[in-house]
Short mmCIF file of C-alpha atoms in Angstrom, two decimals:
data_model
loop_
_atom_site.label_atom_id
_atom_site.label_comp_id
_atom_site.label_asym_id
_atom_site.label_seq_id
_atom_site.Cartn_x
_atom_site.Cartn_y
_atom_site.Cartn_z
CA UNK I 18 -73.51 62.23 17.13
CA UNK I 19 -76.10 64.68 17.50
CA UNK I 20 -78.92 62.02 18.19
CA UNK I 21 -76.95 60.77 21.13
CA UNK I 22 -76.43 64.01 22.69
CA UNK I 23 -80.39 64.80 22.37
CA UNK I 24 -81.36 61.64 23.84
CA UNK I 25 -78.15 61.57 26.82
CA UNK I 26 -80.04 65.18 27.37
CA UNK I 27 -83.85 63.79 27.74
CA UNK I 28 -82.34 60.76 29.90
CA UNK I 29 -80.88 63.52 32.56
CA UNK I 30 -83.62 65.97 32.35
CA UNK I 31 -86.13 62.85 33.39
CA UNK I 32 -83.77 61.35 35.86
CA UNK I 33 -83.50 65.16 36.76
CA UNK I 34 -87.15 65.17 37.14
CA UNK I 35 -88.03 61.86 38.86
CA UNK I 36 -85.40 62.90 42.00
CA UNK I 37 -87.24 66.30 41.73
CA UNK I 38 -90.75 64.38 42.27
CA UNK I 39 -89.50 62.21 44.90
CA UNK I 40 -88.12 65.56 46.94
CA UNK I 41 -91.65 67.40 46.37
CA UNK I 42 -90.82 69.25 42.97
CA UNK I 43 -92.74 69.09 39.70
CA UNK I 44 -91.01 69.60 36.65
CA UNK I 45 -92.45 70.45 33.39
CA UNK I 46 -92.24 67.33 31.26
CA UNK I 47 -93.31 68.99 27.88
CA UNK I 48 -92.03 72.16 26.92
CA UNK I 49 -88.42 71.39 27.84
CA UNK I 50 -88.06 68.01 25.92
CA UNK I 51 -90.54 69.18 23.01
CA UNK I 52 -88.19 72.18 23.03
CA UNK I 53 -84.94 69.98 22.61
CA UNK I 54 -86.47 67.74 20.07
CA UNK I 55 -87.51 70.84 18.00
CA UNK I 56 -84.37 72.23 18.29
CA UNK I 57 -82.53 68.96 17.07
CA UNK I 58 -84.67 68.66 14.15
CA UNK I 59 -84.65 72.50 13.23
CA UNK I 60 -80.80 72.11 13.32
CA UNK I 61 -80.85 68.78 11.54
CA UNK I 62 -83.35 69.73 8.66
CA UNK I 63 -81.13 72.90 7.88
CA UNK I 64 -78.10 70.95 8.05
CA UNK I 65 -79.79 68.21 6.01
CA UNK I 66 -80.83 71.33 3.16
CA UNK I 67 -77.70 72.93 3.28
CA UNK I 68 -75.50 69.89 2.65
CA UNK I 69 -78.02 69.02 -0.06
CA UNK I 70 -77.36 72.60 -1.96
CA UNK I 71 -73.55 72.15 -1.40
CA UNK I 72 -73.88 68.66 -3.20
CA UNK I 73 -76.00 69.86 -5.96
CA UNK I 74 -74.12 73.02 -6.39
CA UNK I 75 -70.39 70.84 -6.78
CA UNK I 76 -72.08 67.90 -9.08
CA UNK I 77 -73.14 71.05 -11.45
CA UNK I 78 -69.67 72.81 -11.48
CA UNK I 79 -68.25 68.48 -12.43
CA UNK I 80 -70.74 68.25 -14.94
CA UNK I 81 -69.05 70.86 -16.61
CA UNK I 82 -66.07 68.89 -16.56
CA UNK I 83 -66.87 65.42 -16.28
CA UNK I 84 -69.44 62.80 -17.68
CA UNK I 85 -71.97 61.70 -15.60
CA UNK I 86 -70.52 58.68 -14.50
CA UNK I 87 -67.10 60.09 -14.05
CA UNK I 88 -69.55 62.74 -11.56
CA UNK I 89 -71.02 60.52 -9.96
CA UNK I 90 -67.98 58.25 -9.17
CA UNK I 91 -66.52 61.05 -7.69
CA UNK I 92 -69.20 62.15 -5.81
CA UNK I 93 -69.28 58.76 -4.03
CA UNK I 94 -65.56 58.42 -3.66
CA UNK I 95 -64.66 62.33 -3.28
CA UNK I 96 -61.67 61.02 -1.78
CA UNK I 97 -59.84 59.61 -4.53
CA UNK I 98 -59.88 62.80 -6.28
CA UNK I 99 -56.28 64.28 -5.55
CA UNK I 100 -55.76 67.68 -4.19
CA UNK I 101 -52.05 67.40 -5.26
CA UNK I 102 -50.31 66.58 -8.56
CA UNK I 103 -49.75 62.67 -9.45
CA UNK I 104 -47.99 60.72 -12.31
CA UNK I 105 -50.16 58.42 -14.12
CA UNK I 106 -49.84 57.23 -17.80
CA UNK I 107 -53.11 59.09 -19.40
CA UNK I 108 -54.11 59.58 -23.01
CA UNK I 109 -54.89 63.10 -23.67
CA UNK I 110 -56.87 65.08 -26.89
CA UNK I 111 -56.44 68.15 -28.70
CA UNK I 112 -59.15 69.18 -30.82
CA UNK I 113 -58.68 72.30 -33.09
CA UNK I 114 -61.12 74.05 -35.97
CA UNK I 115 -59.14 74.51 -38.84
CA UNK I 116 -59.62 77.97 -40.61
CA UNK I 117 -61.23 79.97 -37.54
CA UNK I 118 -58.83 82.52 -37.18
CA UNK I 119 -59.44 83.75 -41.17
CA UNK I 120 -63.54 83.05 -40.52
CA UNK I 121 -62.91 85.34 -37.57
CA UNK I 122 -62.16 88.27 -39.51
CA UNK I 123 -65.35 88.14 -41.91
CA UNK I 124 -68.21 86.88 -39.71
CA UNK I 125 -70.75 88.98 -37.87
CA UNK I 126 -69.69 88.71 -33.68
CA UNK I 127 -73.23 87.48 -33.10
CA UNK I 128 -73.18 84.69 -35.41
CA UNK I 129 -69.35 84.04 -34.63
CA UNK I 130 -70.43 83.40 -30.94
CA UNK I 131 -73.41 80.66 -31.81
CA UNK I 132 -71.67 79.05 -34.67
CA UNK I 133 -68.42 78.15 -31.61
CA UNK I 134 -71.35 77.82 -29.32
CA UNK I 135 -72.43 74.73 -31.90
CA UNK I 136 -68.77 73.39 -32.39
CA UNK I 137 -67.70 73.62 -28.56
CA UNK I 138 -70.60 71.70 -26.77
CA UNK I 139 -70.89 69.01 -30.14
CA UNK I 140 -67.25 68.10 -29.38
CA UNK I 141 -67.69 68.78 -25.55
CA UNK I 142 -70.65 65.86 -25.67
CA UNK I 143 -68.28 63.27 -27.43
CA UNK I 144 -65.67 63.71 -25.16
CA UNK I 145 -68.48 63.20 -22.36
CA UNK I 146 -69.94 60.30 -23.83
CA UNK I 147 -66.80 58.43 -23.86
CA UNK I 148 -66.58 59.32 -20.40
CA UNK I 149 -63.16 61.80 -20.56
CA UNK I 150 -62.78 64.33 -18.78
CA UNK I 151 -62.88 68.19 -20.10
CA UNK I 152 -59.75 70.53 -19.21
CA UNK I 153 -60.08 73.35 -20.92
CA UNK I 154 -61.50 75.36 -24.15
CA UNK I 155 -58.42 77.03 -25.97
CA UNK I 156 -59.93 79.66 -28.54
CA UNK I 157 -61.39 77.60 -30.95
CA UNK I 158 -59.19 74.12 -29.78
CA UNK I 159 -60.43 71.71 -27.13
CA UNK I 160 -58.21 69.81 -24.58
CA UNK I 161 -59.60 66.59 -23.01
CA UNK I 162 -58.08 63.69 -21.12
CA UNK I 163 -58.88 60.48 -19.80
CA UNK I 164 -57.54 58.13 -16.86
CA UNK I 165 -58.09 61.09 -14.56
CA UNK I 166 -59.83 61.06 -11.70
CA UNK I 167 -60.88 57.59 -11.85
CA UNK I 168 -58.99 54.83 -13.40
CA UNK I 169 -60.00 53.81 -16.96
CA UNK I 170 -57.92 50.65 -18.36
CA UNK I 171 -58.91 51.64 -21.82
CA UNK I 172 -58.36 55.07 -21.50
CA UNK I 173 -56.44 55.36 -25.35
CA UNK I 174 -58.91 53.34 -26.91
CA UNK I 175 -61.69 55.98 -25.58
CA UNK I 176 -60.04 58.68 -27.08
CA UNK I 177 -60.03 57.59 -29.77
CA UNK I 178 -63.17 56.37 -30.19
CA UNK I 179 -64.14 60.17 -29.45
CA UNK I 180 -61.92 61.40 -31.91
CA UNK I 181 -63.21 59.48 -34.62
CA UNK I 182 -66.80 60.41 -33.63
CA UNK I 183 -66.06 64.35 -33.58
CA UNK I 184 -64.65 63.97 -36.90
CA UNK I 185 -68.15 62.47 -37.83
CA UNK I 186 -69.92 65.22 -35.92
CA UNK I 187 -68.45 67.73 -38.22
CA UNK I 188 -69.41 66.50 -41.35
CA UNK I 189 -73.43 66.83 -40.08
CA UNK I 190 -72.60 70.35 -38.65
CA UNK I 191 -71.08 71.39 -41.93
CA UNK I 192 -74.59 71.01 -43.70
CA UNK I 193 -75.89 73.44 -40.66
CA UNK I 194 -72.91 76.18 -40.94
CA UNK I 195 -73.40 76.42 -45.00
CA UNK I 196 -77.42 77.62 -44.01
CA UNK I 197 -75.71 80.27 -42.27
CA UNK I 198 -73.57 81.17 -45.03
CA UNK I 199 -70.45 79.41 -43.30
CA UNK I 200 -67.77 77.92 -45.03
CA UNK I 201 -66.82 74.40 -44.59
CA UNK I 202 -64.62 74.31 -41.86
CA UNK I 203 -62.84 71.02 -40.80
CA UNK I 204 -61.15 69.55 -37.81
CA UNK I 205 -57.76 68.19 -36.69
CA UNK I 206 -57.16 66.32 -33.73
CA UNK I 207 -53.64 65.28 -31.95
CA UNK I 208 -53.73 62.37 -29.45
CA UNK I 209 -51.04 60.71 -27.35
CA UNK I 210 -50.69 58.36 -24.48
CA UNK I 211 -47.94 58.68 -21.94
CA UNK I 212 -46.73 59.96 -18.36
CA UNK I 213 -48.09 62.95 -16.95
CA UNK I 214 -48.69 64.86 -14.01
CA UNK I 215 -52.25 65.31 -12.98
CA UNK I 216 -53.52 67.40 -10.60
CA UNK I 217 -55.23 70.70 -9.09
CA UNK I 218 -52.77 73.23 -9.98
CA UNK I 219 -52.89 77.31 -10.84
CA UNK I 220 -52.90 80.07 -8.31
CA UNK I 221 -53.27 80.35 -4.25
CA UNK I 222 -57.14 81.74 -5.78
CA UNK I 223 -57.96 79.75 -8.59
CA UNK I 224 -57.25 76.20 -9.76
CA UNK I 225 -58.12 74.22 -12.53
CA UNK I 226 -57.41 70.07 -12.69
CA UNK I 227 -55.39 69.64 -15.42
CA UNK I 228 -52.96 67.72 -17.02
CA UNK I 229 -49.29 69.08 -17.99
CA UNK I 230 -45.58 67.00 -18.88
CA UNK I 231 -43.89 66.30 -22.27
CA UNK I 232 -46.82 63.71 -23.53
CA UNK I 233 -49.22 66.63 -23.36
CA UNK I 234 -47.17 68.62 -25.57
CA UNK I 235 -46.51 66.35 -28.07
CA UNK I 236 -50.42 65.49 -28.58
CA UNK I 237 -51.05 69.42 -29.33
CA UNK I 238 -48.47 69.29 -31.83
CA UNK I 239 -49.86 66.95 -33.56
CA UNK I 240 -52.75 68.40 -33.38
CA UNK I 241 -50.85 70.94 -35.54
CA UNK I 242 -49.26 68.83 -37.85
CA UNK I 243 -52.69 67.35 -39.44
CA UNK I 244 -52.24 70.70 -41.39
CA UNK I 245 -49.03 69.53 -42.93
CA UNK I 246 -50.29 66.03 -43.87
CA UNK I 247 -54.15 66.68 -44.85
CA UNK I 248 -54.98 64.72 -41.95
CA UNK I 249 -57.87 64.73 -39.65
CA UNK I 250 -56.90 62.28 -36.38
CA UNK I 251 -52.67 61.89 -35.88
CA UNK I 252 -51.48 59.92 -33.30
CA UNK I 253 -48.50 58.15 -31.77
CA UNK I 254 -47.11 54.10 -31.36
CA UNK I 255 -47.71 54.42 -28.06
CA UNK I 256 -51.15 55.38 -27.87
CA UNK I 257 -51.79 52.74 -30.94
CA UNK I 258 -49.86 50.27 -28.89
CA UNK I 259 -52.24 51.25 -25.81
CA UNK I 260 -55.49 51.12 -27.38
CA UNK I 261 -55.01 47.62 -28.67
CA UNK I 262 -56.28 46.50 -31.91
CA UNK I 263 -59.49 47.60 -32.13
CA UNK I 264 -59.02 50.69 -34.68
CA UNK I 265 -56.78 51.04 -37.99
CA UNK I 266 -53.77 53.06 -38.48
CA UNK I 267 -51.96 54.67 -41.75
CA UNK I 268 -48.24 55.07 -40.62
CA UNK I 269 -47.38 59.03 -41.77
CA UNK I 270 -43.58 59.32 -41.40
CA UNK I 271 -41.22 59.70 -38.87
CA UNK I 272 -41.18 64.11 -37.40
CA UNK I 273 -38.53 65.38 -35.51
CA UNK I 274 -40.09 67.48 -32.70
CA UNK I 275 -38.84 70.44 -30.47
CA UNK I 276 -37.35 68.90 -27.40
CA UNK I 277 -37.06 65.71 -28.51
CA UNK I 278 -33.65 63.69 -29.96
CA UNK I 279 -35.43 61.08 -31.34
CA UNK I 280 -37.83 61.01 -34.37
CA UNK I 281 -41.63 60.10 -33.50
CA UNK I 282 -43.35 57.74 -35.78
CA UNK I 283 -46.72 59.65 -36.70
CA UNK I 284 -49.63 57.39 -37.15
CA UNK I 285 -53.30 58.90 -39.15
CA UNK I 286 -56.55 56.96 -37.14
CA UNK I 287 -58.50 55.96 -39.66
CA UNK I 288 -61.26 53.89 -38.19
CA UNK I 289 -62.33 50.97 -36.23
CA UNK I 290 -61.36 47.65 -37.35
CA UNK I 291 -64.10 46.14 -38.79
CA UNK I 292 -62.70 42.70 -38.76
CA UNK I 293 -62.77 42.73 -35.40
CA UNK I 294 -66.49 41.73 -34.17
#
């Protein structure tokens, strides 16, 4: 757009100054085009730098969110990333450190800081790696979800993938926390596949993209039941039904949870299936 007008500009100015000639006026030919063409690329080069910084400046707030690829999808397609809430079925992961709250009470602030400094970006790089998407840090508990904002097919079979590998993570990070005279902490995690609304949501001021509905709920409380069962990964049929047969499953019991009429089949994650090359 701008091009055109710069160059619909020189075409007038030297028609301008050709009907000048032929009438006996002379007409600079230099300084007022060289001035226009400076102008243009003066504007364009800032333009250029600005939108450059803009770019940069949103692909490093994502990155705190998303994994690289889910970035730079977005980045690319910027339009497929609602401003408003949607219903999609998602799988979404809570991730909590068992014992913090008691470890809390007893360990230097300093060292409290780095040791969930250690625990938050390990488990924040798993749930990057298998390309989900990070919602929010809830004291010492993670929220993640996946099929949001691009669409993943095997969205419950990448969660738990992750969960399985941050339940690997913290049995190398418990050899680093007992250097520090830390106490072997452990991990439960609460997963579930089902409809939920995605979306920007919050204040007029400040909005996060999250994920809220009934499935949501039920995956942080099982999050909270792996305390009950000596458990480190629970999830539910629907999210083993989802994820296909790739993994193995240890069927808990049937819990009866607020809000709900019906019993929910609880399932433990136990692995991949190794059968299955």
């Amino acid at each position: 757009h701008g091009i055109g007008i710069v160059t619909a500009s020189l075409f007038l100015y030297l028609v301008g100054a050709s009907m000048s000639f032929d009438r006996g006026m002379l007409l600079n030919m230099v300084y007022p085009p060289a001035a226009m063409l400076l102008g243009f690329t003066a504007t364009q080069g800032y333009r250029i730098f600005f939108e450059q910084a803009q770019r940069r400046l949103v692909q490093d707030l994502m990155s705190r969110y998303l994994s690289p690829s889910v970035s730079q999808w977005v980045l690319q397609q910027p339009e497929q990333l609602k401003l408003g809430g949607e219903t999609r079925v998602m799988t979404v992961l809570f991730c909590d450190l068992r014992g913090f709250t008691t470890l809390s009470r007893s360990v230097d602030p300093h060292l409290l800081v780095s040791f969930m400094n250690d625990f938050m970006t390990a488990m924040t790089d798993i749930v990057f790696r298998h390309d989900g998407v990070l919602d929010k840090f809830i004291g010492d508990e993670v929220m993640a979800f996946w099929n949001a904002p691009r669409e993943q097919p095997d969205h419950a079979a990448l969660a738990c993938q992750a969960a399985l590998e941050m339940v690997r993570e913290i049995d190398g990070l418990r050899s680093s926390w007992s250097h520090r005279g830390l106490p072997p902490l452990d991990i439960g995690v609460g997963i579930n596949t089902g409809s939920m609304v995605v979306g920007n949501m919050g204040s007029r001021e400040r909005l996060a993209y999250t994920v809220i509905g009934d499935a949501v709920n039920v995956a942080s409380r099982l999050q909270n039941l792996n305390k009950q069962f000596s458990t480190h990964v629970l999830t539910t049929e629907t999210t083993r039904k989802a994820a296909g047969d790739r993994f193995v499953y240890r069927a808990i019991e049937q819990v009866k949870l607020r809000g709900h009429d019906e019993p929910l089949t609880v399932y433990e994650l136990l692995g991949p299936d190794v059968s299955i090359p």
